[in-house]
PDB file of C-alpha atoms in Angstrom:
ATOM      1  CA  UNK A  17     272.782 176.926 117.717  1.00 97.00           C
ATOM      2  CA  UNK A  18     270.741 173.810 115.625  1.00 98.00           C
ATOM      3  CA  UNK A  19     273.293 172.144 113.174  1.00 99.00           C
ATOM      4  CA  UNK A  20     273.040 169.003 111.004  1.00 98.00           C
ATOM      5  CA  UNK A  21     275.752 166.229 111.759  1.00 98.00           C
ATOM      6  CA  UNK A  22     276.424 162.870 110.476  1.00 97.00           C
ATOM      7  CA  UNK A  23     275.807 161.232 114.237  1.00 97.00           C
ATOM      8  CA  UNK A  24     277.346 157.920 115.023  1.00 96.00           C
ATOM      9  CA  UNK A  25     274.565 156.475 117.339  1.00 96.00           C
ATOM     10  CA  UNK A  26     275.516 153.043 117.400  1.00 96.00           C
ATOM     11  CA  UNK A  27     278.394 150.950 116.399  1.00 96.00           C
ATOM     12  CA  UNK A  28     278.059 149.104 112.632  1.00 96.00           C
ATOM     13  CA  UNK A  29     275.573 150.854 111.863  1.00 97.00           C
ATOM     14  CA  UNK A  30     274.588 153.651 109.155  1.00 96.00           C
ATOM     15  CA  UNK A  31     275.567 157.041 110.765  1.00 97.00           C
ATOM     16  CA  UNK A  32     272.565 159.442 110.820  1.00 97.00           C
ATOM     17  CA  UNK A  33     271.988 163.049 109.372  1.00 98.00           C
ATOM     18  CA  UNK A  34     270.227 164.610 112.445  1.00 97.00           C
ATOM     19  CA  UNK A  35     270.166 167.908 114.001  1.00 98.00           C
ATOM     20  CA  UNK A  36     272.110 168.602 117.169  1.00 98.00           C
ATOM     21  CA  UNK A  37     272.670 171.537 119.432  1.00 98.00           C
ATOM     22  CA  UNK A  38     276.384 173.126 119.392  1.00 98.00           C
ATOM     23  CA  UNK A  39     276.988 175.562 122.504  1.00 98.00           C
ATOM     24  CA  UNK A  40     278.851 178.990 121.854  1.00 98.00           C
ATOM     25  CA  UNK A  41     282.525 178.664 121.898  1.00 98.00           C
ATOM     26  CA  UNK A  42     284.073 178.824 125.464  1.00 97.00           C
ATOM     27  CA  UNK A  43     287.477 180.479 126.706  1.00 97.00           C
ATOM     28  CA  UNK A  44     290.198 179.412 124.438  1.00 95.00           C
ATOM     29  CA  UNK A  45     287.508 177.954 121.831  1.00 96.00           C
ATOM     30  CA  UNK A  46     286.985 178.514 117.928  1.00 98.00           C
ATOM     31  CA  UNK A  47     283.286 178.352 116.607  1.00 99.00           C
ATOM     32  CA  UNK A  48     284.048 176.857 112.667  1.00 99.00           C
ATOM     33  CA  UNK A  49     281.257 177.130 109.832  1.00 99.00           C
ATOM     34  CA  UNK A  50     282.985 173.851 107.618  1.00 98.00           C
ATOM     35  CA  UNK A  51     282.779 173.966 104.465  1.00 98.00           C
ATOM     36  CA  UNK A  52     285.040 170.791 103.447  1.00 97.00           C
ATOM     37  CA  UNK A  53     285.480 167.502 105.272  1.00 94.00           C
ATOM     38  CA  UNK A  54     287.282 164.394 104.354  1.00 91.00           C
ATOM     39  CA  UNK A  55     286.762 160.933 105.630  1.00 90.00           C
ATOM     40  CA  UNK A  56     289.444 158.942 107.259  1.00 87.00           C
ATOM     41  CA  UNK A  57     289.417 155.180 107.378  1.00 86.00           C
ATOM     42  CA  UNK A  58     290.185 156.447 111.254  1.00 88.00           C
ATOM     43  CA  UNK A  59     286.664 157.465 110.895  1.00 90.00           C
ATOM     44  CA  UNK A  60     285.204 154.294 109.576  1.00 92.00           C
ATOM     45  CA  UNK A  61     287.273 152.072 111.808  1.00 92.00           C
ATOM     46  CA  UNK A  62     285.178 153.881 114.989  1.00 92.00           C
ATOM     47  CA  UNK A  63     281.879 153.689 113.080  1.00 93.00           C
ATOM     48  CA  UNK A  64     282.578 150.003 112.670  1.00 94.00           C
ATOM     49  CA  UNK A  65     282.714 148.817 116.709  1.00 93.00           C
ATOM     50  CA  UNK A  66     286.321 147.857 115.706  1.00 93.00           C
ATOM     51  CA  UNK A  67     288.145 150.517 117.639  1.00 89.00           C
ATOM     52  CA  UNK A  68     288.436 149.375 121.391  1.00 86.00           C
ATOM     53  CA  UNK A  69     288.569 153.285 121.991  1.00 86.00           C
ATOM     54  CA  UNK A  70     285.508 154.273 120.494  1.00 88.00           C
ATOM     55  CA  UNK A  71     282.142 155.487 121.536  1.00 90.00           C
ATOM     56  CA  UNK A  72     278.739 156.635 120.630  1.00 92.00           C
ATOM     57  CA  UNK A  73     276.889 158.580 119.877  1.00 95.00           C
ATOM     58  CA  UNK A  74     279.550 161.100 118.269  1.00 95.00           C
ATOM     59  CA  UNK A  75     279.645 163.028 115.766  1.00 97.00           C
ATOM     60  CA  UNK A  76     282.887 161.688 113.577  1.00 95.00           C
ATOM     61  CA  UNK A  77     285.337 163.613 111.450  1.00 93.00           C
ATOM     62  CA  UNK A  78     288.269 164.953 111.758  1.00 90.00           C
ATOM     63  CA  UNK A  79     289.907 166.056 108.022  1.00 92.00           C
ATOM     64  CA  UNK A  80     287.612 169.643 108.284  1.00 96.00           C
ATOM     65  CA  UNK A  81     288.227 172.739 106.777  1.00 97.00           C
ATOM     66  CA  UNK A  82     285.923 176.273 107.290  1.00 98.00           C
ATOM     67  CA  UNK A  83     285.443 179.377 108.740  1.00 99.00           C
ATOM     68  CA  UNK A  84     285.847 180.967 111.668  1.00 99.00           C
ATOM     69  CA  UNK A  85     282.388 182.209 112.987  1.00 99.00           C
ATOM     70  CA  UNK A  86     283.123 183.277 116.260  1.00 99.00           C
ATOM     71  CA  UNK A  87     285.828 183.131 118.964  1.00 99.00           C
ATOM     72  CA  UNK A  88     285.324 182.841 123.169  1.00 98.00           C
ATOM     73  CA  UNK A  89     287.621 184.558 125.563  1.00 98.00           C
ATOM     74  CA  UNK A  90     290.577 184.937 125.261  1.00 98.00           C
ATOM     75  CA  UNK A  91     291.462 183.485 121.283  1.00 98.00           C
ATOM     76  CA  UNK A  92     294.281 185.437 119.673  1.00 97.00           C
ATOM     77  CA  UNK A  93     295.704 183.701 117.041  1.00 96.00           C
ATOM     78  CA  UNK A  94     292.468 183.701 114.663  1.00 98.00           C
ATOM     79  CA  UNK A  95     289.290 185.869 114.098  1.00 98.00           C
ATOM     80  CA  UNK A  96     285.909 185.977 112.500  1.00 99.00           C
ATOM     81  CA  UNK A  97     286.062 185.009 108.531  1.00 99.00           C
ATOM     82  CA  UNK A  98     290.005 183.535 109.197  1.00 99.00           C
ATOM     83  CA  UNK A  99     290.025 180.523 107.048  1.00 99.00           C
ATOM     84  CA  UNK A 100     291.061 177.444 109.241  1.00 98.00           C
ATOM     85  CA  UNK A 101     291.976 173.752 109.137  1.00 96.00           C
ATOM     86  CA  UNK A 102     291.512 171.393 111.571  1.00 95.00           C
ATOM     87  CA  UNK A 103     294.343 169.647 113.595  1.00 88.00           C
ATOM     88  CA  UNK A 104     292.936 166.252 116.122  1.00 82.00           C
ATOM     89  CA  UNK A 105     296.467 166.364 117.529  1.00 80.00           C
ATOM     90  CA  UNK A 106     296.738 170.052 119.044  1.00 79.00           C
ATOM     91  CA  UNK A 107     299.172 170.803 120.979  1.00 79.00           C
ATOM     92  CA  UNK A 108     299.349 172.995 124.084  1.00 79.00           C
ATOM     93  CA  UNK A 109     302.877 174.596 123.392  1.00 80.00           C
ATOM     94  CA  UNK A 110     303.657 173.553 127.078  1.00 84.00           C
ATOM     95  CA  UNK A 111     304.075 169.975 128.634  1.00 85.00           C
ATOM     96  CA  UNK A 112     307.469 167.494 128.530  1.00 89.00           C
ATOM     97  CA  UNK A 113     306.404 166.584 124.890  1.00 86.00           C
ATOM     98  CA  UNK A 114     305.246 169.850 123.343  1.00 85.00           C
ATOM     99  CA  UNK A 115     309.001 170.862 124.277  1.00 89.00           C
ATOM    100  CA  UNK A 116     310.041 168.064 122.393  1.00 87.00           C
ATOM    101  CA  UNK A 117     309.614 166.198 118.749  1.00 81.00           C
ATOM    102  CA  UNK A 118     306.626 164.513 120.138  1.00 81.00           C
ATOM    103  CA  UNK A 119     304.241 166.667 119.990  1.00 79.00           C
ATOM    104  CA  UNK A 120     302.184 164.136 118.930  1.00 76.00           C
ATOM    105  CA  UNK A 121     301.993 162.966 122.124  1.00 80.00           C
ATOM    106  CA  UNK A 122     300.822 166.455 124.173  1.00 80.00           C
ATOM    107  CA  UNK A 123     299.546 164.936 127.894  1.00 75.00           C
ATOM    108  CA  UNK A 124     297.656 167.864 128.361  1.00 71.00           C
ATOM    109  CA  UNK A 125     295.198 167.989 125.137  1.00 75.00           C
ATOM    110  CA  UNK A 126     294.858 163.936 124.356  1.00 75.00           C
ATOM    111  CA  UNK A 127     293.542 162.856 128.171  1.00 79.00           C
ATOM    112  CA  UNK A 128     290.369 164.909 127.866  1.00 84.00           C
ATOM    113  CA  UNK A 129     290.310 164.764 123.427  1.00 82.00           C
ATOM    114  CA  UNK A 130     290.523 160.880 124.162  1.00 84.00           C
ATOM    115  CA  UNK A 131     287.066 160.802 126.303  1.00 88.00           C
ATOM    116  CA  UNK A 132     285.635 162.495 123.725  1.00 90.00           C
ATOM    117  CA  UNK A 133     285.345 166.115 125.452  1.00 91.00           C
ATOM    118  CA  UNK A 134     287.580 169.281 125.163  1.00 91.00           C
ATOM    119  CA  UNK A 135     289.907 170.482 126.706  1.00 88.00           C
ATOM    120  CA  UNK A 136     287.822 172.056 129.859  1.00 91.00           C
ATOM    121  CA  UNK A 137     286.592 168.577 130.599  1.00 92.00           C
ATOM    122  CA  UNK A 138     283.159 169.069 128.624  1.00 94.00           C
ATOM    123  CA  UNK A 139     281.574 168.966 125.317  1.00 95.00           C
ATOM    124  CA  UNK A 140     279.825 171.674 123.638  1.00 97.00           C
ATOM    125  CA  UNK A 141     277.209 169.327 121.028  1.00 97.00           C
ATOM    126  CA  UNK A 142     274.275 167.886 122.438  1.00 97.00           C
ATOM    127  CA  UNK A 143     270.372 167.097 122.044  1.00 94.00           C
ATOM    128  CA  UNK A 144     268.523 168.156 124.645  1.00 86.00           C
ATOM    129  CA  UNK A 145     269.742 167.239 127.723  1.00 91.00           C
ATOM    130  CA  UNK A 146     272.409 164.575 126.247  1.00 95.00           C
ATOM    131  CA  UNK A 147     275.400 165.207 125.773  1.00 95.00           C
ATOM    132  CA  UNK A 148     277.169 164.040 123.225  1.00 96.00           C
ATOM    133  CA  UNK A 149     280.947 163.734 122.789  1.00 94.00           C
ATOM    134  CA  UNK A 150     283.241 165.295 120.240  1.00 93.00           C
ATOM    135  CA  UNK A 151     285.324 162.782 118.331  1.00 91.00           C
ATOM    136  CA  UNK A 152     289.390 163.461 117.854  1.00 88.00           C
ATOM    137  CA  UNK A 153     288.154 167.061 119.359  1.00 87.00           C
ATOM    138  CA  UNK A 154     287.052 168.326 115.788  1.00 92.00           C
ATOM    139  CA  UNK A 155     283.747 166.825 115.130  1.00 95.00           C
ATOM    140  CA  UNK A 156     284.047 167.578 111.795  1.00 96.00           C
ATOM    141  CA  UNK A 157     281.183 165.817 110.019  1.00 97.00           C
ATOM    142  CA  UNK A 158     278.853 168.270 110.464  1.00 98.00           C
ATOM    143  CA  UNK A 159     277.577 172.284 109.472  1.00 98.00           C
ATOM    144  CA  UNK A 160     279.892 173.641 112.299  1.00 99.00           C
ATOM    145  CA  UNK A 161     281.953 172.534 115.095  1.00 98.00           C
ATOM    146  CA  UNK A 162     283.912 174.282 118.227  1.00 98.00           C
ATOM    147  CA  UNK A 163     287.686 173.529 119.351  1.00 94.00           C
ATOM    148  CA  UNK A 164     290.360 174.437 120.854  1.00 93.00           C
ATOM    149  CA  UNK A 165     292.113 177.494 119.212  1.00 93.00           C
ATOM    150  CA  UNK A 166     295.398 175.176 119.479  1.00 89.00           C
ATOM    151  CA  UNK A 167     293.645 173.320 117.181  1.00 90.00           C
ATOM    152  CA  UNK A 168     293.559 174.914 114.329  1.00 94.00           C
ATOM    153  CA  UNK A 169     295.823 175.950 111.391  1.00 93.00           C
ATOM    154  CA  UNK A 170     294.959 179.338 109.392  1.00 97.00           C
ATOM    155  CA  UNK A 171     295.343 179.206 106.312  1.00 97.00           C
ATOM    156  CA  UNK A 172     295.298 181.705 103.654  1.00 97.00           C
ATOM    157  CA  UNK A 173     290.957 182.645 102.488  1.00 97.00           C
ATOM    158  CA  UNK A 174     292.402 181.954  98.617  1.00 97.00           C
ATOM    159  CA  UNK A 175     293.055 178.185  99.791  1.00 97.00           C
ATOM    160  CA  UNK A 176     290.545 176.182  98.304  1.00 97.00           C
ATOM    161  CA  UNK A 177     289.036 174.782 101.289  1.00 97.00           C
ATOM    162  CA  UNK A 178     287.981 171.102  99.399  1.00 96.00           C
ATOM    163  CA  UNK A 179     291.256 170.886  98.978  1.00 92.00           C
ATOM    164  CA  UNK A 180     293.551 171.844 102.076  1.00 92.00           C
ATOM    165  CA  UNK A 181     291.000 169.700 103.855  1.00 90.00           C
ATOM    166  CA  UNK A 182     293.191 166.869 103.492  1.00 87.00           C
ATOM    167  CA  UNK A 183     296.181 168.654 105.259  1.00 84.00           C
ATOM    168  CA  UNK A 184     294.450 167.802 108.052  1.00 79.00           C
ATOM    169  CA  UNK A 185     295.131 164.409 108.435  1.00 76.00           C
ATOM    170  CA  UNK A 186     295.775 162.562 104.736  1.00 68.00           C
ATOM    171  CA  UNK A 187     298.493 164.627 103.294  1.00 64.00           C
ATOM    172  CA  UNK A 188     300.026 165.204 106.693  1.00 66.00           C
ATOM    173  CA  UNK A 189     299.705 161.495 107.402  1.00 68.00           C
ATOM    174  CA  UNK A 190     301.068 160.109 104.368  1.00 70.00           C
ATOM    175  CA  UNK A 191     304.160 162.921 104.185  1.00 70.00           C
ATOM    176  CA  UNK A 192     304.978 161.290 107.509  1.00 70.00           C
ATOM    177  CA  UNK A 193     305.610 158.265 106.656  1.00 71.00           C
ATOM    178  CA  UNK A 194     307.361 158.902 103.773  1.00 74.00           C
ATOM    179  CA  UNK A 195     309.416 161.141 105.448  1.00 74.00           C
ATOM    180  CA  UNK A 196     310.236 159.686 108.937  1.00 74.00           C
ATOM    181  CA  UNK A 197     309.321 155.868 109.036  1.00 78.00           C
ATOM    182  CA  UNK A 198     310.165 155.060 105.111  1.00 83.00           C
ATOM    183  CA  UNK A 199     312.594 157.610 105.204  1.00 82.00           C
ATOM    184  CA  UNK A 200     312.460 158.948 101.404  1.00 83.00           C
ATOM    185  CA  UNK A 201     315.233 161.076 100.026  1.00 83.00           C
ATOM    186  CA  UNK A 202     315.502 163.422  97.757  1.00 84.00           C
ATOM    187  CA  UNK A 203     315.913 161.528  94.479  1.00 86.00           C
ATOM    188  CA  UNK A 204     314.267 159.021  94.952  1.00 80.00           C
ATOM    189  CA  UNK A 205     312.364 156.840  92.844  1.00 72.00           C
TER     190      UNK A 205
END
C-alpha cells in the first residue's frame, strides 16, 4: 500500500514528506493506521548524524499511537479497529532477560530492531526496489506502519490517541527515572 512518511534520507538534513510503499503485515505482524505521533529528541539525535547507530534513509518515530488495520498469521492478542500504542522495546516473553527485570534488554527482538529490520530479518517499507529500514521497529512518522504484535500495547478505543501517544516512550521514560534511577517516594516534594 502507498503511504506518506517523514523519510530521513540523509543525515542533518530536513527529513522529507514522500510517499513510500508498506508491504502487508507478515506472520506475527500488526498493520497500524496512526493517528498520533510524538517526537523524541531520540528521533532528532538520529536525524542529526550524531548517533553512531544511525542510518538512512528511515523513516523515524517511535512515540505512535493508531489503529489496527489488519493482522498476518498468526496475531492473537489484537484485531482490526483495536486501538494500539507503540512499544520500540518489545519483548519476546522468552529469552534470559524477558524472564527477568530486563526486559529492556530482550536478545531476541533488539539484534534485528537495531539494523533497522523486524523481527524476520526484513523490512516491510520501501520505494521501488529499495528497501528501506524501519527505525526502533515502529516507524512511526508516517500514515501507517507494520510491527511486531509484541510490540504493541492495546489500549482502550475511548483513549484519546494524541494523548496516550506519549506512553510510548515520554511518560514511560520519564516515570522511569523517577521511579528507579532518582528513586522518588511517595511524599515527596
Amino acid at each position: 500500500m502507498k503511504i506518506r512518511a517523514a523519510v530521513l534520507e540523509e543525515f542533518a538534513h530536513p527529513l522529507v514528506v514522500q510517499e513510500v510503499e508498506l508491504d502487508e503485515p507478515g506472520p506475527g505482524e500488526v498493520l497500524v493506521r496512526l493517528a498520533a505521533c510524538g517526537v523524541c529528541h531520540t528521533d532528532m539525535y538520529t536525524a542529526s548524524g550524531a548517533d553512531p547507530s544511525g542510518y538512512a534513509p528511515t523513516v523515524l518515530g517511535h512515540e505512535g499511537a493508531g489503529v489496527v488495520e489488519a493482522v498476518g498469521p498468526g496475531v492473537t492478542s489484537v484485531e482490526p479497529d483495536d486501538h494500539v500504542v507503540t512499544l520500540f522495546s518489545p519483548q519476546c516473553r522468552e529469552c534470559v532477560h524477558c524472564l527477568s527485570d530486563k526486559t529492556n534488554l530482550c536478545l531476541a527482538i533488539r539484534e534485528e530492531q537495531n539494523k533497522g529490520r523486524l523481527p524476520d530479518g526484513t523490512t516491510r517499507l520501501h520505494r521501488g526496489g529499495e528497501r528501506m529500514r524501519h527505525f526502533m521497529g515502529t516507524s512511526t512518522f508516517a500514515e501507517a506502519t507494520v510491527m511486531p504484535e509484541v510490540a504493541l500495547a492495546k489500549v482502550r478505543s475511548e483513549a484519546p490517541l494524541d494523548v496516550v501517544c506519549s506512553l510510548a516512550c515520554g511518560a514511560t521514560t520519564g516515570i522511569g527515572a523517577a521511579l528507579y534511577v532518582a528513586k522518588v517516594e511517595a511524599g515527596s516534594t
